[in-house]
């Protein structure tokens, strides 16, 4: 049944759950921070309440972004498998520490360590995808793990609200630790290997397919000679990811609070729209994975997604209906999910299996902007008495910056497409 396709089982499945549970760990705080008992227990009250809440995501994403650079070099030396297992143990321990925290300072430190532990997720995934999949499969391979990236929070939002309501906010963290300990870690130990050549259950035929070259690779520059750091297109993608991180974290971290405090939703309604927003992101990811492989115009698609984000955010500011405003915020977040997917696909395109860890580490570093976004939004809310209008205006401006960056790469992309034949060697499904 899986003859010639075992790479999808041994690599795509573990990475799917890696991100499924990892993203619940990462963005679950956006749900937990709406719980009054959690806020009171850790002293997040008073006039600077929103700044304190924003600081939690700020320190996490700073550690997450900076550690991407560290993990990128470690992965290229030790391999993706050992790096993933080490990072999983780190963030499992921090989930337990978070559940036991009895002060804001202790919880803040646990978020920093969690950011460091989870910082290897993008480099690990980029390294596995680069080593295990044919160039023509990159869109689908990226979609397979990015599906977990968005499906996890979509389901996790409902689960976390239920666990907090029935048990306690601490139970949510212990549950997340158990997911990693009993599902993620065993998968990486028993199913994955660093390269297809190392896996004892992979056929020679499948290995030959993974390693075959396209005609355009044979006729072009040897992959070993490529240097992503000297390719200006990589730095356009890098800047676009800076903007994408700023937008995505700003919206996703504050969306549940926005729905409850600005639009008057109850927790059930909040969790429904929050889940739907993550499903929007999943829809954009799947659509972009398919269209990127078909059209080979990822830069044009990223430009359109940034434009759509600016439009959705503008509508959310001016529309009076709370449900439509919430949906527009969710669609804006979803569009940035598409940009995130395209950026990771382009990162693999502009690097090689030997340099994918470092390239992904640089791309992952851009998550640092998510911390600035979440903190600045909290600070602006405190200044404006809890109003979100100024914060959303800031996000609209950021979306326009992302659009401007990608416009510079559209013409080059079109020229490359005209110069490279589309019908190269047929890719195995």
Short mmCIF file of C-alpha atoms in Angstrom, two decimals:
data_model
loop_
_atom_site.label_atom_id
_atom_site.label_comp_id
_atom_site.label_asym_id
_atom_site.label_seq_id
_atom_site.Cartn_x
_atom_site.Cartn_y
_atom_site.Cartn_z
CA UNK A 1 0.00 0.00 0.00
CA UNK A 2 2.84 2.38 0.84
CA UNK A 3 5.33 1.02 -1.69
CA UNK A 4 7.38 3.94 -2.97
CA UNK A 5 5.69 6.36 -0.54
CA UNK A 6 7.06 5.42 2.87
CA UNK A 7 8.70 8.81 3.22
CA UNK A 8 5.22 10.20 3.87
CA UNK A 9 4.77 7.80 6.80
CA UNK A 10 8.23 7.93 8.38
CA UNK A 11 8.77 11.68 8.03
CA UNK A 12 5.52 13.54 7.22
CA UNK A 13 3.48 11.87 9.99
CA UNK A 14 5.94 12.53 12.88
CA UNK A 15 6.42 16.11 11.71
CA UNK A 16 2.64 16.57 11.50
CA UNK A 17 2.21 15.64 15.18
CA UNK A 18 5.39 17.55 16.05
CA UNK A 19 3.65 20.74 14.91
CA UNK A 20 0.14 19.67 15.95
CA UNK A 21 1.09 19.50 19.62
CA UNK A 22 3.90 22.04 19.39
CA UNK A 23 1.58 24.76 18.19
CA UNK A 24 -0.90 24.06 20.98
CA UNK A 25 2.04 24.53 23.38
CA UNK A 26 3.05 27.74 21.62
CA UNK A 27 -0.26 29.55 21.11
CA UNK A 28 -2.26 27.90 23.87
CA UNK A 29 -1.28 30.85 26.04
CA UNK A 30 -3.66 33.00 23.95
CA UNK A 31 -6.54 30.91 25.32
CA UNK A 32 -5.19 30.49 28.84
CA UNK A 33 -4.61 34.25 29.22
CA UNK A 34 -8.37 34.84 28.96
CA UNK A 35 -8.92 32.86 32.20
CA UNK A 36 -9.36 35.29 35.14
CA UNK A 37 -8.12 32.70 37.64
CA UNK A 38 -4.85 32.32 35.70
CA UNK A 39 -4.37 36.11 35.55
CA UNK A 40 -5.08 36.56 39.27
CA UNK A 41 -2.87 33.62 40.32
CA UNK A 42 0.16 35.08 38.52
CA UNK A 43 -0.49 38.74 39.32
CA UNK A 44 -1.46 39.94 35.84
CA UNK A 45 -3.84 42.66 37.02
CA UNK A 46 -3.88 46.45 37.20
CA UNK A 47 -3.23 49.20 34.68
CA UNK A 48 -0.31 47.37 33.06
CA UNK A 49 -2.21 44.08 32.75
CA UNK A 50 -2.11 43.98 28.93
CA UNK A 51 1.59 44.82 28.78
CA UNK A 52 2.31 41.95 31.18
CA UNK A 53 0.26 39.59 29.04
CA UNK A 54 2.05 40.76 25.91
CA UNK A 55 5.43 40.32 27.62
CA UNK A 56 4.78 36.57 27.96
CA UNK A 57 4.69 36.18 24.19
CA UNK A 58 7.48 38.72 23.76
CA UNK A 59 10.05 36.77 25.80
CA UNK A 60 8.92 33.49 24.27
CA UNK A 61 9.33 34.64 20.67
CA UNK A 62 12.64 36.40 21.41
CA UNK A 63 14.02 33.10 22.76
CA UNK A 64 12.33 31.19 19.95
CA UNK A 65 13.73 33.44 17.22
CA UNK A 66 17.29 33.68 18.58
CA UNK A 67 17.50 29.94 19.27
CA UNK A 68 16.58 29.20 15.64
CA UNK A 69 20.06 30.41 14.70
CA UNK A 70 21.63 28.15 17.34
CA UNK A 71 19.55 25.11 16.38
CA UNK A 72 20.19 25.68 12.66
CA UNK A 73 23.94 25.07 13.12
CA UNK A 74 23.37 22.20 15.58
CA UNK A 75 21.08 20.43 13.09
CA UNK A 76 23.62 20.65 10.28
CA UNK A 77 26.18 19.03 12.65
CA UNK A 78 24.13 16.46 14.63
CA UNK A 79 21.21 15.84 12.31
CA UNK A 80 17.50 16.60 12.59
CA UNK A 81 16.52 13.47 14.54
CA UNK A 82 18.72 13.98 17.63
CA UNK A 83 17.99 17.70 17.62
CA UNK A 84 14.22 17.11 17.57
CA UNK A 85 14.40 14.65 20.48
CA UNK A 86 16.52 17.04 22.57
CA UNK A 87 14.19 19.96 21.92
CA UNK A 88 11.12 17.85 22.75
CA UNK A 89 12.54 16.92 26.15
CA UNK A 90 13.27 20.59 26.90
CA UNK A 91 9.80 21.80 26.11
CA UNK A 92 8.14 18.88 27.92
CA UNK A 93 9.92 19.91 31.11
CA UNK A 94 8.91 23.55 30.65
CA UNK A 95 5.25 22.59 30.27
CA UNK A 96 5.46 20.89 33.66
CA UNK A 97 7.24 23.93 35.12
CA UNK A 98 4.55 26.25 33.72
CA UNK A 99 1.82 24.21 35.38
CA UNK A 100 3.64 24.41 38.72
CA UNK A 101 4.43 28.14 38.49
CA UNK A 102 3.19 30.20 41.46
CA UNK A 103 4.40 33.63 40.36
CA UNK A 104 4.58 35.78 37.24
CA UNK A 105 8.39 35.72 37.27
CA UNK A 106 8.61 31.91 37.38
CA UNK A 107 6.08 31.61 34.57
CA UNK A 108 7.97 34.21 32.53
CA UNK A 109 11.21 32.20 32.86
CA UNK A 110 9.41 29.02 31.80
CA UNK A 111 8.22 30.81 28.63
CA UNK A 112 11.81 31.79 27.82
CA UNK A 113 13.03 28.19 28.18
CA UNK A 114 10.06 26.94 26.18
CA UNK A 115 10.96 29.35 23.37
CA UNK A 116 14.51 28.01 23.35
CA UNK A 117 13.31 24.39 23.26
CA UNK A 118 10.78 24.95 20.48
CA UNK A 119 13.20 27.06 18.44
CA UNK A 120 14.37 23.94 16.62
CA UNK A 121 10.98 23.22 15.05
CA UNK A 122 11.43 25.16 11.79
CA UNK A 123 15.08 24.08 11.22
CA UNK A 124 14.24 20.44 12.01
CA UNK A 125 11.29 20.43 9.63
CA UNK A 126 13.22 22.23 6.89
CA UNK A 127 16.11 19.77 7.20
CA UNK A 128 13.85 16.71 7.05
CA UNK A 129 11.86 18.05 4.09
CA UNK A 130 15.01 19.02 2.18
CA UNK A 131 16.62 15.59 2.75
CA UNK A 132 13.61 13.34 2.26
CA UNK A 133 11.52 14.80 -0.57
CA UNK A 134 11.97 15.45 -4.27
CA UNK A 135 12.06 19.07 -5.38
CA UNK A 136 8.69 18.75 -7.13
CA UNK A 137 7.09 17.57 -3.86
CA UNK A 138 8.14 20.49 -1.71
CA UNK A 139 4.74 22.19 -1.76
CA UNK A 140 2.89 19.05 -0.68
CA UNK A 141 5.59 18.02 1.79
CA UNK A 142 5.52 21.43 3.47
CA UNK A 143 1.71 21.31 3.54
CA UNK A 144 1.78 17.96 5.33
CA UNK A 145 3.50 19.39 8.42
CA UNK A 146 2.02 22.86 8.18
CA UNK A 147 -1.35 21.14 8.39
CA UNK A 148 -0.42 20.19 11.94
CA UNK A 149 0.74 23.76 12.51
CA UNK A 150 -2.82 25.04 12.11
CA UNK A 151 -5.00 22.04 12.83
CA UNK A 152 -3.40 21.72 16.28
CA UNK A 153 -4.51 25.15 17.53
CA UNK A 154 -7.90 24.78 15.81
CA UNK A 155 -8.66 21.67 17.85
CA UNK A 156 -6.53 22.76 20.79
CA UNK A 157 -8.53 25.95 21.35
CA UNK A 158 -11.67 23.91 22.04
CA UNK A 159 -9.79 21.34 24.15
CA UNK A 160 -8.07 23.99 26.27
CA UNK A 161 -11.30 25.87 26.97
CA UNK A 162 -12.89 22.55 28.00
CA UNK A 163 -9.97 21.50 30.23
CA UNK A 164 -9.78 24.89 31.94
CA UNK A 165 -13.56 24.94 32.50
CA UNK A 166 -13.74 21.39 33.90
CA UNK A 167 -10.42 21.26 35.74
CA UNK A 168 -7.94 24.12 36.12
CA UNK A 169 -5.52 26.17 34.02
CA UNK A 170 -2.64 24.13 35.45
CA UNK A 171 -4.14 20.92 34.06
CA UNK A 172 -3.85 22.36 30.54
CA UNK A 173 -0.04 22.52 30.84
CA UNK A 174 0.25 19.01 32.30
CA UNK A 175 -1.86 17.68 29.43
CA UNK A 176 0.44 19.33 26.87
CA UNK A 177 3.51 17.80 28.55
CA UNK A 178 1.91 14.34 28.32
CA UNK A 179 1.25 14.75 24.58
CA UNK A 180 4.96 15.30 23.96
CA UNK A 181 6.19 12.61 26.33
CA UNK A 182 3.96 9.81 25.07
CA UNK A 183 3.39 10.69 21.39
CA UNK A 184 5.99 13.04 19.89
CA UNK A 185 9.18 11.71 21.45
CA UNK A 186 8.50 8.01 20.68
CA UNK A 187 7.66 8.90 17.05
CA UNK A 188 10.99 10.62 16.46
CA UNK A 189 12.92 7.85 18.21
CA UNK A 190 11.37 4.91 16.38
CA UNK A 191 10.17 6.28 13.01
CA UNK A 192 12.61 8.91 11.75
CA UNK A 193 16.19 8.88 10.48
CA UNK A 194 18.28 11.84 9.34
CA UNK A 195 18.41 10.75 5.70
CA UNK A 196 16.59 8.22 3.50
CA UNK A 197 19.85 6.31 3.10
CA UNK A 198 19.91 5.58 6.85
CA UNK A 199 16.38 4.16 7.03
CA UNK A 200 16.33 0.32 6.96
CA UNK A 201 12.76 0.08 5.64
CA UNK A 202 13.07 2.36 2.61
CA UNK A 203 13.27 0.70 -0.82
CA UNK A 204 16.04 1.38 -3.33
CA UNK A 205 13.42 2.53 -5.83
CA UNK A 206 12.04 5.16 -3.48
CA UNK A 207 15.52 6.35 -2.59
CA UNK A 208 16.38 6.65 -6.30
CA UNK A 209 13.25 8.74 -6.86
CA UNK A 210 14.05 11.09 -3.98
CA UNK A 211 17.57 11.64 -5.26
CA UNK A 212 16.78 12.03 -8.96
CA UNK A 213 17.41 15.47 -10.45
CA UNK A 214 15.17 17.62 -12.59
CA UNK A 215 16.43 18.64 -16.00
CA UNK A 216 16.67 22.27 -14.88
CA UNK A 217 18.95 21.19 -12.00
CA UNK A 218 21.17 19.21 -14.35
CA UNK A 219 21.49 22.09 -16.78
CA UNK A 220 21.85 24.78 -14.12
CA UNK A 221 24.25 25.55 -11.32
CA UNK A 222 25.33 22.51 -9.26
CA UNK A 223 23.46 22.42 -5.95
CA UNK A 224 26.71 22.29 -3.99
CA UNK A 225 27.71 25.64 -5.47
CA UNK A 226 24.53 27.44 -4.44
CA UNK A 227 24.88 29.92 -1.60
CA UNK A 228 21.53 31.09 -0.27
CA UNK A 229 23.17 33.97 1.61
CA UNK A 230 24.26 35.53 -1.70
CA UNK A 231 20.84 35.17 -3.31
CA UNK A 232 18.86 38.39 -2.88
CA UNK A 233 15.63 36.43 -3.33
CA UNK A 234 16.28 34.62 -0.06
CA UNK A 235 16.53 37.94 1.76
CA UNK A 236 13.24 39.11 0.24
CA UNK A 237 11.68 35.95 1.65
CA UNK A 238 13.44 36.62 4.97
CA UNK A 239 12.06 40.16 5.20
CA UNK A 240 8.61 38.91 4.20
CA UNK A 241 8.79 36.43 7.07
CA UNK A 242 9.71 39.22 9.48
CA UNK A 243 6.48 40.96 8.51
CA UNK A 244 4.52 37.69 8.48
CA UNK A 245 5.66 36.85 12.02
CA UNK A 246 4.75 40.33 13.22
CA UNK A 247 1.26 39.96 11.75
CA UNK A 248 0.60 36.34 12.59
CA UNK A 249 1.63 36.45 16.24
CA UNK A 250 -0.01 39.83 16.75
CA UNK A 251 -3.34 38.52 15.52
CA UNK A 252 -3.23 34.97 16.92
CA UNK A 253 -2.04 35.88 20.44
CA UNK A 254 -4.61 38.64 20.89
CA UNK A 255 -7.55 37.20 18.91
CA UNK A 256 -9.26 35.41 21.85
CA UNK A 257 -8.91 38.55 24.02
CA UNK A 258 -10.15 40.72 21.12
CA UNK A 259 -13.24 38.55 20.72
CA UNK A 260 -14.11 38.60 24.44
CA UNK A 261 -13.20 42.16 25.44
CA UNK A 262 -13.74 44.12 22.21
CA UNK A 263 -16.61 42.19 20.64
CA UNK A 264 -18.41 40.80 23.69
CA UNK A 265 -18.20 37.06 22.92
CA UNK A 266 -18.64 34.43 25.60
CA UNK A 267 -15.93 31.78 25.94
CA UNK A 268 -17.82 29.30 23.79
CA UNK A 269 -18.21 31.78 20.95
CA UNK A 270 -14.61 32.88 21.33
CA UNK A 271 -13.29 29.32 21.07
CA UNK A 272 -15.46 28.66 18.00
CA UNK A 273 -14.20 31.69 16.05
CA UNK A 274 -10.62 31.11 17.23
CA UNK A 275 -10.79 27.51 16.00
CA UNK A 276 -12.34 28.64 12.73
CA UNK A 277 -9.52 31.17 12.28
CA UNK A 278 -6.92 28.42 12.56
CA UNK A 279 -8.91 26.38 10.06
CA UNK A 280 -8.82 29.40 7.72
CA UNK A 281 -5.03 29.30 8.05
CA UNK A 282 -5.05 25.58 7.28
CA UNK A 283 -7.18 26.21 4.19
CA UNK A 284 -4.76 28.85 2.93
CA UNK A 285 -1.82 26.50 3.55
CA UNK A 286 -3.37 23.63 1.62
CA UNK A 287 -4.44 25.91 -1.23
CA UNK A 288 -0.99 27.53 -1.41
CA UNK A 289 0.75 24.15 -1.39
CA UNK A 290 -1.34 22.99 -4.33
CA UNK A 291 -1.19 26.25 -6.29
CA UNK A 292 2.54 26.76 -5.71
CA UNK A 293 3.32 23.36 -7.23
CA UNK A 294 0.95 24.03 -10.15
CA UNK A 295 1.66 27.68 -10.99
CA UNK A 296 5.26 27.95 -9.75
CA UNK A 297 4.51 31.57 -8.78
CA UNK A 298 4.96 31.61 -4.96
CA UNK A 299 6.19 35.23 -4.86
CA UNK A 300 3.11 36.46 -6.73
CA UNK A 301 0.91 34.45 -4.37
CA UNK A 302 2.65 35.93 -1.30
CA UNK A 303 2.05 39.45 -2.68
CA UNK A 304 -1.66 38.72 -3.06
CA UNK A 305 -1.85 37.29 0.46
CA UNK A 306 -0.31 40.41 2.01
CA UNK A 307 -2.81 42.56 0.07
CA UNK A 308 -5.70 40.39 1.29
CA UNK A 309 -4.45 40.68 4.88
CA UNK A 310 -4.51 44.49 4.70
CA UNK A 311 -8.05 44.41 3.27
CA UNK A 312 -9.40 41.98 5.89
CA UNK A 313 -7.90 43.99 8.76
CA UNK A 314 -9.33 47.24 7.37
CA UNK A 315 -12.79 45.72 7.11
CA UNK A 316 -12.51 44.40 10.70
CA UNK A 317 -11.89 47.95 11.95
CA UNK A 318 -14.85 49.55 10.19
CA UNK A 319 -17.53 46.85 10.16
CA UNK A 320 -20.07 46.96 12.96
CA UNK A 321 -21.14 43.31 13.10
CA UNK A 322 -19.00 41.53 15.75
CA UNK A 323 -19.20 38.12 14.04
CA UNK A 324 -18.06 39.51 10.69
CA UNK A 325 -15.30 41.53 12.39
CA UNK A 326 -14.05 38.39 14.13
CA UNK A 327 -14.17 36.42 10.90
CA UNK A 328 -12.22 39.12 9.06
CA UNK A 329 -9.53 38.98 11.74
CA UNK A 330 -9.45 35.21 11.32
CA UNK A 331 -9.16 35.48 7.54
CA UNK A 332 -6.27 37.95 7.93
CA UNK A 333 -4.52 35.47 10.19
CA UNK A 334 -5.27 32.69 7.71
CA UNK A 335 -3.73 34.63 4.82
CA UNK A 336 -0.52 34.97 6.80
CA UNK A 337 -0.54 31.23 7.32
CA UNK A 338 -0.32 30.98 3.55
CA UNK A 339 2.65 33.37 3.51
CA UNK A 340 4.38 31.30 6.18
CA UNK A 341 3.97 28.19 4.04
CA UNK A 342 5.26 29.86 0.88
CA UNK A 343 8.25 31.31 2.76
CA UNK A 344 9.31 27.90 4.03
CA UNK A 345 8.91 26.40 0.57
CA UNK A 346 11.07 29.16 -0.96
CA UNK A 347 13.65 28.69 1.79
CA UNK A 348 14.09 25.04 0.75
CA UNK A 349 14.24 26.11 -2.92
CA UNK A 350 17.04 28.62 -2.35
CA UNK A 351 19.15 26.34 -0.12
CA UNK A 352 20.52 22.79 -0.40
CA UNK A 353 20.19 19.73 1.85
CA UNK A 354 23.61 20.65 3.27
CA UNK A 355 22.61 24.22 4.18
CA UNK A 356 18.89 23.81 4.82
CA UNK A 357 19.32 23.82 8.61
CA UNK A 358 21.13 27.16 8.60
CA UNK A 359 18.74 28.70 6.08
CA UNK A 360 15.74 27.55 8.13
CA UNK A 361 17.41 28.86 11.27
CA UNK A 362 17.71 32.32 9.72
CA UNK A 363 14.09 32.13 8.60
CA UNK A 364 12.99 30.95 12.03
CA UNK A 365 14.82 33.88 13.61
CA UNK A 366 12.14 36.15 12.10
CA UNK A 367 9.70 34.83 14.72
CA UNK A 368 11.37 37.32 17.03
CA UNK A 369 9.11 39.96 15.46
CA UNK A 370 6.07 38.14 16.80
CA UNK A 371 7.22 38.98 20.30
CA UNK A 372 7.51 42.67 19.50
CA UNK A 373 4.06 42.58 17.91
CA UNK A 374 2.32 40.95 20.89
CA UNK A 375 4.03 43.27 23.40
CA UNK A 376 3.46 46.47 21.40
CA UNK A 377 -0.21 45.57 20.92
CA UNK A 378 -0.59 45.11 24.68
CA UNK A 379 1.22 48.38 25.36
CA UNK A 380 -0.96 50.26 22.83
CA UNK A 381 -4.07 48.79 24.41
CA UNK A 382 -3.02 50.04 27.85
CA UNK A 383 -2.40 53.51 26.38
CA UNK A 384 -5.78 53.59 24.63
CA UNK A 385 -7.83 52.21 27.52
CA UNK A 386 -8.18 48.71 26.08
CA UNK A 387 -9.13 49.76 22.53
CA UNK A 388 -7.78 47.66 19.64
CA UNK A 389 -8.06 50.22 16.80
CA UNK A 390 -4.51 51.58 17.06
CA UNK A 391 -3.05 48.08 17.24
CA UNK A 392 -4.92 46.92 14.15
CA UNK A 393 -3.84 50.05 12.23
CA UNK A 394 -0.24 49.08 13.02
CA UNK A 395 -0.89 45.61 11.59
CA UNK A 396 -2.36 47.06 8.39
CA UNK A 397 0.79 49.12 7.85
CA UNK A 398 2.92 45.99 8.38
CA UNK A 399 0.91 44.08 5.75
CA UNK A 400 1.58 46.84 3.22
CA UNK A 401 5.33 46.55 3.94
CA UNK A 402 5.19 42.82 3.17
CA UNK A 403 3.36 43.53 -0.08
CA UNK A 404 6.00 46.08 -1.10
CA UNK A 405 8.84 43.62 -0.43
CA UNK A 406 7.45 40.81 -2.58
CA UNK A 407 6.62 43.10 -5.48
CA UNK A 408 10.39 43.30 -6.16
CA UNK A 409 10.57 39.54 -6.81
CA UNK A 410 7.50 39.09 -9.03
CA UNK A 411 9.16 40.17 -12.30
CA UNK A 412 12.23 37.96 -11.70
CA UNK A 413 9.97 35.02 -10.90
CA UNK A 414 8.01 35.48 -14.15
CA UNK A 415 11.23 35.64 -16.17
CA UNK A 416 12.53 32.44 -14.56
CA UNK A 417 9.27 30.66 -15.29
CA UNK A 418 9.45 31.58 -18.97
CA UNK A 419 13.03 30.33 -19.18
CA UNK A 420 12.43 26.96 -17.47
CA UNK A 421 10.23 24.26 -19.07
CA UNK A 422 7.41 23.13 -16.83
CA UNK A 423 7.17 19.58 -18.15
CA UNK A 424 10.27 18.03 -16.64
CA UNK A 425 10.55 14.53 -15.26
CA UNK A 426 7.26 13.38 -13.91
CA UNK A 427 7.08 13.31 -10.15
CA UNK A 428 5.89 10.18 -8.42
CA UNK A 429 2.60 10.79 -6.60
#
